[in-house]
mmCIF file of C-alpha atoms in Angstrom:
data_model
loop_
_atom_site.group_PDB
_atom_site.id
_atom_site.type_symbol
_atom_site.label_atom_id
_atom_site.label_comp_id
_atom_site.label_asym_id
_atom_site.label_seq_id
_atom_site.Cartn_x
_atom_site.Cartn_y
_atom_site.Cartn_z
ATOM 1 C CA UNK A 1 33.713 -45.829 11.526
ATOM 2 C CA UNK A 2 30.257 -44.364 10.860
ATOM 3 C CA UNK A 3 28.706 -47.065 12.855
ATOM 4 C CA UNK A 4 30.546 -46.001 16.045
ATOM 5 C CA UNK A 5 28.971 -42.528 15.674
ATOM 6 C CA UNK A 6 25.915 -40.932 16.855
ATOM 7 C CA UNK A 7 24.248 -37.679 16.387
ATOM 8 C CA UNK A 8 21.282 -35.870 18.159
ATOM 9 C CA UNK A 9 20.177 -33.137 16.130
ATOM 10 C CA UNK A 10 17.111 -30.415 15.669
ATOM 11 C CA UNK A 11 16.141 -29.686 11.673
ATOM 12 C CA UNK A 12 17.246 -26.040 11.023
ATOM 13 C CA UNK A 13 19.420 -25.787 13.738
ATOM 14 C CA UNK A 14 22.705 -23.955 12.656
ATOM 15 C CA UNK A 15 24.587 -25.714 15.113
ATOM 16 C CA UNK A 16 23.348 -29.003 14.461
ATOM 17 C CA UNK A 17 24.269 -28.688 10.479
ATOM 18 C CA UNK A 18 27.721 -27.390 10.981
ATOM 19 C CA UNK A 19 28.713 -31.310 12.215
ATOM 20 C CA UNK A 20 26.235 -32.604 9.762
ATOM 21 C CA UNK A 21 28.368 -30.914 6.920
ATOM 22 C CA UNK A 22 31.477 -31.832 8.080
ATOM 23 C CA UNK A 23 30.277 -35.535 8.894
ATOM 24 C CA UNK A 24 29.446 -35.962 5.131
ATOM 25 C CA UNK A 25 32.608 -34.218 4.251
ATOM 26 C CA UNK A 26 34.499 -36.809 5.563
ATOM 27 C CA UNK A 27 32.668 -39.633 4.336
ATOM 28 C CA UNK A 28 30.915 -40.746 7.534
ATOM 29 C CA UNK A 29 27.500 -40.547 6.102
ATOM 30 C CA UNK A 30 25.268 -43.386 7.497
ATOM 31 C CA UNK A 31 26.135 -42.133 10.874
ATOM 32 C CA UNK A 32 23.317 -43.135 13.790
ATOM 33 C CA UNK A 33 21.264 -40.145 14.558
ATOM 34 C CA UNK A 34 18.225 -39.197 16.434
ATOM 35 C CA UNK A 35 16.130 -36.288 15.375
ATOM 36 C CA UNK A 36 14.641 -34.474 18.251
ATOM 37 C CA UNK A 37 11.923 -31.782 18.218
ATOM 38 C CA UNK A 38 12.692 -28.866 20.167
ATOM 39 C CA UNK A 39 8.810 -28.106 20.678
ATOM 40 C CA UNK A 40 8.271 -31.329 22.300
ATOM 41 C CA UNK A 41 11.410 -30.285 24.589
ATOM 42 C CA UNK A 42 13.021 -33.895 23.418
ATOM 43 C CA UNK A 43 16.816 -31.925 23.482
ATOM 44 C CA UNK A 44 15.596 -31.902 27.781
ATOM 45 C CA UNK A 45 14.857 -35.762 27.431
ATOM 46 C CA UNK A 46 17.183 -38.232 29.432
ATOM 47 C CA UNK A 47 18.692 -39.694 26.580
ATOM 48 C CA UNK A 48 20.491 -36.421 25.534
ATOM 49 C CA UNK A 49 20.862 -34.976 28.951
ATOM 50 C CA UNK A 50 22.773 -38.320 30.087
ATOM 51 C CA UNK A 51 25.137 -37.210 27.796
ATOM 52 C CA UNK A 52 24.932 -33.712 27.877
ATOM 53 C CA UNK A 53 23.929 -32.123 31.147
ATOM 54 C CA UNK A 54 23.329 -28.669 29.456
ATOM 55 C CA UNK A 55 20.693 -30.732 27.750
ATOM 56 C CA UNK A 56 21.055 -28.715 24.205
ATOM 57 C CA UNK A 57 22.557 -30.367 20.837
ATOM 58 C CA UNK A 58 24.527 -31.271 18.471
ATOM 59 C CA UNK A 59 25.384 -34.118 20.931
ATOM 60 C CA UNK A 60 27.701 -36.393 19.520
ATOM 61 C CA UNK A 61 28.856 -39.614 20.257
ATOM 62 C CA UNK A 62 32.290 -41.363 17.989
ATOM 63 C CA UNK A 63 32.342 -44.702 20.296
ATOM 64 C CA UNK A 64 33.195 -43.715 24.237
ATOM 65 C CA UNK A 65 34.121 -40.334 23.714
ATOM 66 C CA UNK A 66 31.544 -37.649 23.947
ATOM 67 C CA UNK A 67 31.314 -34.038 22.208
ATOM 68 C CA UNK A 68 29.294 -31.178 22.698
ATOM 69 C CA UNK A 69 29.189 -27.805 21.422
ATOM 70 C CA UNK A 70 28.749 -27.637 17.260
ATOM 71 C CA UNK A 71 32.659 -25.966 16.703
ATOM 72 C CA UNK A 72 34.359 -28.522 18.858
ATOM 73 C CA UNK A 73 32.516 -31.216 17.079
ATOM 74 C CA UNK A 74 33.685 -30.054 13.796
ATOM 75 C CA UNK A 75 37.453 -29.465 14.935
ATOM 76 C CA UNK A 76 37.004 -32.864 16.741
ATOM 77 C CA UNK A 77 36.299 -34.679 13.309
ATOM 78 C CA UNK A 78 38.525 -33.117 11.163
ATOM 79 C CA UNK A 79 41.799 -33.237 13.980
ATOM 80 C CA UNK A 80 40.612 -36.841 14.776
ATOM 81 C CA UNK A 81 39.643 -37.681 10.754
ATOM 82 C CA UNK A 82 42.008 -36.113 8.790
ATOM 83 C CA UNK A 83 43.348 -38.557 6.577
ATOM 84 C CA UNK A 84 39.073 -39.227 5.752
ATOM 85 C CA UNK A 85 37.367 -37.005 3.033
ATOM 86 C CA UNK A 86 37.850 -33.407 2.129
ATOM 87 C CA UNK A 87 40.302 -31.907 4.078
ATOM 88 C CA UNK A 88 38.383 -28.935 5.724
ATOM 89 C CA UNK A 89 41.743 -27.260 8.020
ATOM 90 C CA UNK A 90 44.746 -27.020 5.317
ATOM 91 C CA UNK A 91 48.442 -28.135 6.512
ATOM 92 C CA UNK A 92 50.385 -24.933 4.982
ATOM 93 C CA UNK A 93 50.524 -22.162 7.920
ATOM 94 C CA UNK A 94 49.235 -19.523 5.226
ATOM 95 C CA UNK A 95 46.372 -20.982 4.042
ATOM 96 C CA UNK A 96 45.361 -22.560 7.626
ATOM 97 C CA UNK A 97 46.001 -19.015 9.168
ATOM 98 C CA UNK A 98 43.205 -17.893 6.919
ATOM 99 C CA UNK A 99 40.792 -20.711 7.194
ATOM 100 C CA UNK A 100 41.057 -20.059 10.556
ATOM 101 C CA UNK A 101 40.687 -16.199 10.782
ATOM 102 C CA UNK A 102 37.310 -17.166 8.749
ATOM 103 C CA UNK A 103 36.070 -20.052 10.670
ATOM 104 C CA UNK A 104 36.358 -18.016 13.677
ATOM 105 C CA UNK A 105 35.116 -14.585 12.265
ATOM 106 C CA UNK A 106 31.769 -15.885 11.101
ATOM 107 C CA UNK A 107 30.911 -17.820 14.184
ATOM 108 C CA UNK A 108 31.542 -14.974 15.943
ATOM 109 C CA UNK A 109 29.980 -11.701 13.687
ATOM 110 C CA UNK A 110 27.320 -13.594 11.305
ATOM 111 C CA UNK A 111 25.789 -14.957 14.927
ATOM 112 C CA UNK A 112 25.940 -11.810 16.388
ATOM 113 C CA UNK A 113 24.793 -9.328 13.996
ATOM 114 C CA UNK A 114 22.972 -11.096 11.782
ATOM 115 C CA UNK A 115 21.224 -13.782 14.730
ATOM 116 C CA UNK A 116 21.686 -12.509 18.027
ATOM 117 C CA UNK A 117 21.257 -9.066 17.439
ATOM 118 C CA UNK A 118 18.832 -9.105 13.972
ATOM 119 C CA UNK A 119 16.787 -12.324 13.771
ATOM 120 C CA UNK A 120 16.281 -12.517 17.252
ATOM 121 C CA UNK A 121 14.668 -9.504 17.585
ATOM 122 C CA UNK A 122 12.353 -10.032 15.537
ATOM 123 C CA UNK A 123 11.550 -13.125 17.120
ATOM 124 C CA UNK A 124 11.435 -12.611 20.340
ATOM 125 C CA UNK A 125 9.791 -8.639 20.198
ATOM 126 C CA UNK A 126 5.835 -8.691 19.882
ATOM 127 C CA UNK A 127 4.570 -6.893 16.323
ATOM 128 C CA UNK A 128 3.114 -4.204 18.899
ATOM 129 C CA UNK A 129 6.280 -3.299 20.906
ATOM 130 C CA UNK A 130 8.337 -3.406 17.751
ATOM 131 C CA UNK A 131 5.871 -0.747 16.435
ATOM 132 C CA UNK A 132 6.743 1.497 19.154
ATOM 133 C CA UNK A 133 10.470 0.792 19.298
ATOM 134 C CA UNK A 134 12.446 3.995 17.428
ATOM 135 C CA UNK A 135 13.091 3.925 13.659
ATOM 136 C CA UNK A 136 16.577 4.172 14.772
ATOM 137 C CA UNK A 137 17.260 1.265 17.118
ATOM 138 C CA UNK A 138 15.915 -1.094 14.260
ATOM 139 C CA UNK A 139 17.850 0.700 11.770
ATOM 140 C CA UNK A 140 20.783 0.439 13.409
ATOM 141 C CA UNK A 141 20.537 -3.254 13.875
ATOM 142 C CA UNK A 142 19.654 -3.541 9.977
ATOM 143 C CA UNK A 143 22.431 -1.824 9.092
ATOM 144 C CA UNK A 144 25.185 -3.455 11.488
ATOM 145 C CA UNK A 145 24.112 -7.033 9.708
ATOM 146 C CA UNK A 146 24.388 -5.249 6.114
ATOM 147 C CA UNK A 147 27.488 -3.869 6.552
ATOM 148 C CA UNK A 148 28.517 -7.564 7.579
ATOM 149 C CA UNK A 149 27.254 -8.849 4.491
ATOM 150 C CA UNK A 150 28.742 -6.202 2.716
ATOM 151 C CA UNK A 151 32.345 -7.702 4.201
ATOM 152 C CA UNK A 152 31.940 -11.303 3.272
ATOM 153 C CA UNK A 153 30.673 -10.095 -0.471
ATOM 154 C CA UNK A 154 34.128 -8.063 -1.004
ATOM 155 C CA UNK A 155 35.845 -11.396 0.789
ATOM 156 C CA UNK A 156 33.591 -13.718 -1.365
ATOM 157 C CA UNK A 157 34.627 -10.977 -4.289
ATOM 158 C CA UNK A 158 38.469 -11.256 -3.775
ATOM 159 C CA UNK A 159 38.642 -15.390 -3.743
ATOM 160 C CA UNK A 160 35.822 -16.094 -6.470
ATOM 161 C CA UNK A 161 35.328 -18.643 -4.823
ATOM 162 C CA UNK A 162 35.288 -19.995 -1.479
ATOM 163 C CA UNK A 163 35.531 -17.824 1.768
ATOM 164 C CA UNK A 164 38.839 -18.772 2.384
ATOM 165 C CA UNK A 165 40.040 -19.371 -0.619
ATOM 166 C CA UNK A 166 39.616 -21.524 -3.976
ATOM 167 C CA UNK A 167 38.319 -24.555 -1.703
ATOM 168 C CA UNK A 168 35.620 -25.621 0.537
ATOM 169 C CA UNK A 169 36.726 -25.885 3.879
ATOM 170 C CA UNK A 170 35.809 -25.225 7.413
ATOM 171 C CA UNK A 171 35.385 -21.766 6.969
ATOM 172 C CA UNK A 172 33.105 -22.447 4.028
ATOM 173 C CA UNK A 173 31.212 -25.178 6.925
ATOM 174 C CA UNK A 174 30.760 -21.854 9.751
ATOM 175 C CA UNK A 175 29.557 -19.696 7.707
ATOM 176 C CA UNK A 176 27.532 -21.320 4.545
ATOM 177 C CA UNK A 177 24.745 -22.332 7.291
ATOM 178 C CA UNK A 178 24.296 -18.406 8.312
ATOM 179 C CA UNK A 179 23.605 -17.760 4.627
ATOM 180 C CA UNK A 180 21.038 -20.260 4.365
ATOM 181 C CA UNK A 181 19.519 -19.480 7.127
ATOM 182 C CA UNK A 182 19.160 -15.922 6.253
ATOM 183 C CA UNK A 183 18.010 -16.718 2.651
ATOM 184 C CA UNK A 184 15.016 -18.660 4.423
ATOM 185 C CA UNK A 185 14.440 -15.429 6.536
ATOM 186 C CA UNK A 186 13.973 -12.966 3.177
ATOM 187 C CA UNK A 187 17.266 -12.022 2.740
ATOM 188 C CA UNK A 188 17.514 -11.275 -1.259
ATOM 189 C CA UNK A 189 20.706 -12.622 -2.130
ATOM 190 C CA UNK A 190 20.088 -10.487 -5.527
ATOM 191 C CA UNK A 191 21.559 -7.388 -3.965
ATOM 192 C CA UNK A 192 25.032 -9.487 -3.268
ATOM 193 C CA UNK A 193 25.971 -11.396 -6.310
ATOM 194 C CA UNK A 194 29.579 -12.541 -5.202
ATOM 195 C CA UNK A 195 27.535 -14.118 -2.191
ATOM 196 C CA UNK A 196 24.280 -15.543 -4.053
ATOM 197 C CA UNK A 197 27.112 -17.372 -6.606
ATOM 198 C CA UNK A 198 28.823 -18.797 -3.576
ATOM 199 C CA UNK A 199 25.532 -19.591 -2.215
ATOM 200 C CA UNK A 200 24.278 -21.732 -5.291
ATOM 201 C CA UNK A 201 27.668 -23.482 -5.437
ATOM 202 C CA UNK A 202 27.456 -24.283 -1.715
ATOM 203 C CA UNK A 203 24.079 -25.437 -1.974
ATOM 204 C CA UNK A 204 24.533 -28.223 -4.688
ATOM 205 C CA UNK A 205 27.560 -29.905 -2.959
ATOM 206 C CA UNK A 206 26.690 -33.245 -2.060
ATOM 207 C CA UNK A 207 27.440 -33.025 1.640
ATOM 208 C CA UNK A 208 25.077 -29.949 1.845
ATOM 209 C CA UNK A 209 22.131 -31.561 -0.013
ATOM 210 C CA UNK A 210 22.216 -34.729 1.374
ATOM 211 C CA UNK A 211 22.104 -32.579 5.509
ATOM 212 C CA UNK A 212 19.661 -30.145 4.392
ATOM 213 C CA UNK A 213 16.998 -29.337 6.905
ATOM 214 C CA UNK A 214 14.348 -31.421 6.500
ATOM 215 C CA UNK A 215 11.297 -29.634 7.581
ATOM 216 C CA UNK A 216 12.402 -26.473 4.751
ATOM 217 C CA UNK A 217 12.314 -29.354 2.101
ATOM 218 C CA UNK A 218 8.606 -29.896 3.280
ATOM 219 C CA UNK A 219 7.207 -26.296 4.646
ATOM 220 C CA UNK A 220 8.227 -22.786 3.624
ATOM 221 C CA UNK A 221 9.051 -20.170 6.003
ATOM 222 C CA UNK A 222 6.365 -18.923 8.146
ATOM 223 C CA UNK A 223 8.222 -15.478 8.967
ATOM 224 C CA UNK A 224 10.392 -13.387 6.393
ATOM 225 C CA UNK A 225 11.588 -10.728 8.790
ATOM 226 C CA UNK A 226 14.612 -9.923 6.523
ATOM 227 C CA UNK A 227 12.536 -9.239 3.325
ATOM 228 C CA UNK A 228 12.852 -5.899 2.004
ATOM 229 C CA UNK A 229 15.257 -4.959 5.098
ATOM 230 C CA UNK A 230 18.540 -5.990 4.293
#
């Protein structure tokens, strides 16, 4: 089935590694894939926008049938794949209910606070203009993504485990990828110890190791901006 598939992707994307998690979840690892640059603009090239007119990725390919956008990929795989690999979205109603809830609670608060509203900031304000913004706009933007991670340690506190439960499943795929993200950003995982266990769990699975960005393998961050912040 693997050989039907294809992937583009960008290294450190957390879009693109959602899919990539869930891909080696199921056992479809040895899937075709193109790695594009986004500096080069190569997610614009024809190849990608012939497929996807929005001309972003994850763009994926499983034979004929097309899907875009990183969530629908993953709910594609496991609805279409779920006899393959880990089941990521249980069968009982209680236990989906609250993969669910968490699947759908971390794309849409750990993107906002902690990416959107935090990280992006920083990347897209100049050192100057940040120096004149007020103590309290940045401080309120620092805070709103602590008090997030502050609700997914007491979560991560309640389970001991996983983020939905005692097993790695979808939820665990939407929002392990905002933690590693943020770790490569500064964020001290010291100051959350529920989360920096889950983290160093999550980070040896198989699935995880073997999708890892490439590029932090081989360079370290060239910008901390949550360091001594959060």
């Amino acid at each position: 089935m693997a050989e039907n598939m294809f992937l583009f992707w960008g290294s450190g994307s957390i879009p693109c590694w959602k899919p990539m998690i869930v891909l080696e979840e199921k056992g479809f690892g040895g899937y075709k894939n193109k790695l594009i640059t986004f500096s080069n603009k190569e997610h614009k090239g024809e190849d990608v926008l012939k497929l996807n007119p929005r001309g972003q990725v994850p763009t994926f390919k499983d034979g004929d049938i097309v899907v875009n956008e990183s969530n629908a990929i993953c709910e594609y795989l496991e609805c279409t794949y779920t006899d393959k690999g880990t089941q990521l979205i249980p069968t009982d109603k209680a236990k989906r209910a609250r993969v669910l809830q968490r699947m759908h609670e971390a794309a849409a608060n750990m993107q906002q606070k902690l990416v959107l509203d935090l990280l992006y900031y920083f990347f897209q304000t100049k050192e100057e203009d940040r120096k004149e913004a007020s103590y309290e706009e940045v401080a309120k933007k620092v805070e709103a993504a602590k008090e997030e991670l502050d609700r997914w340690e007491a979560y991560l506190g309640e389970t001991k485990a996983f983020v939905a439960g005692p097993d790695f499943s979808m939820a665990d795929v939407w929002f392990y990828p905002f933690i590693a993200f943020s770790v490569r950003m500064g964020l001290e995982l010291e100051k959350f110890p529920n989360m920096k266990a889950y983290y160093d769990k999550v980070t040896a699975r198989p699935s995880v190791q073997k999708s890892w960005p490439p590029h932090w393998k081989e360079e370290p961050a060239k910008f901390s901006p949550f360091k001594g912040r959060i």
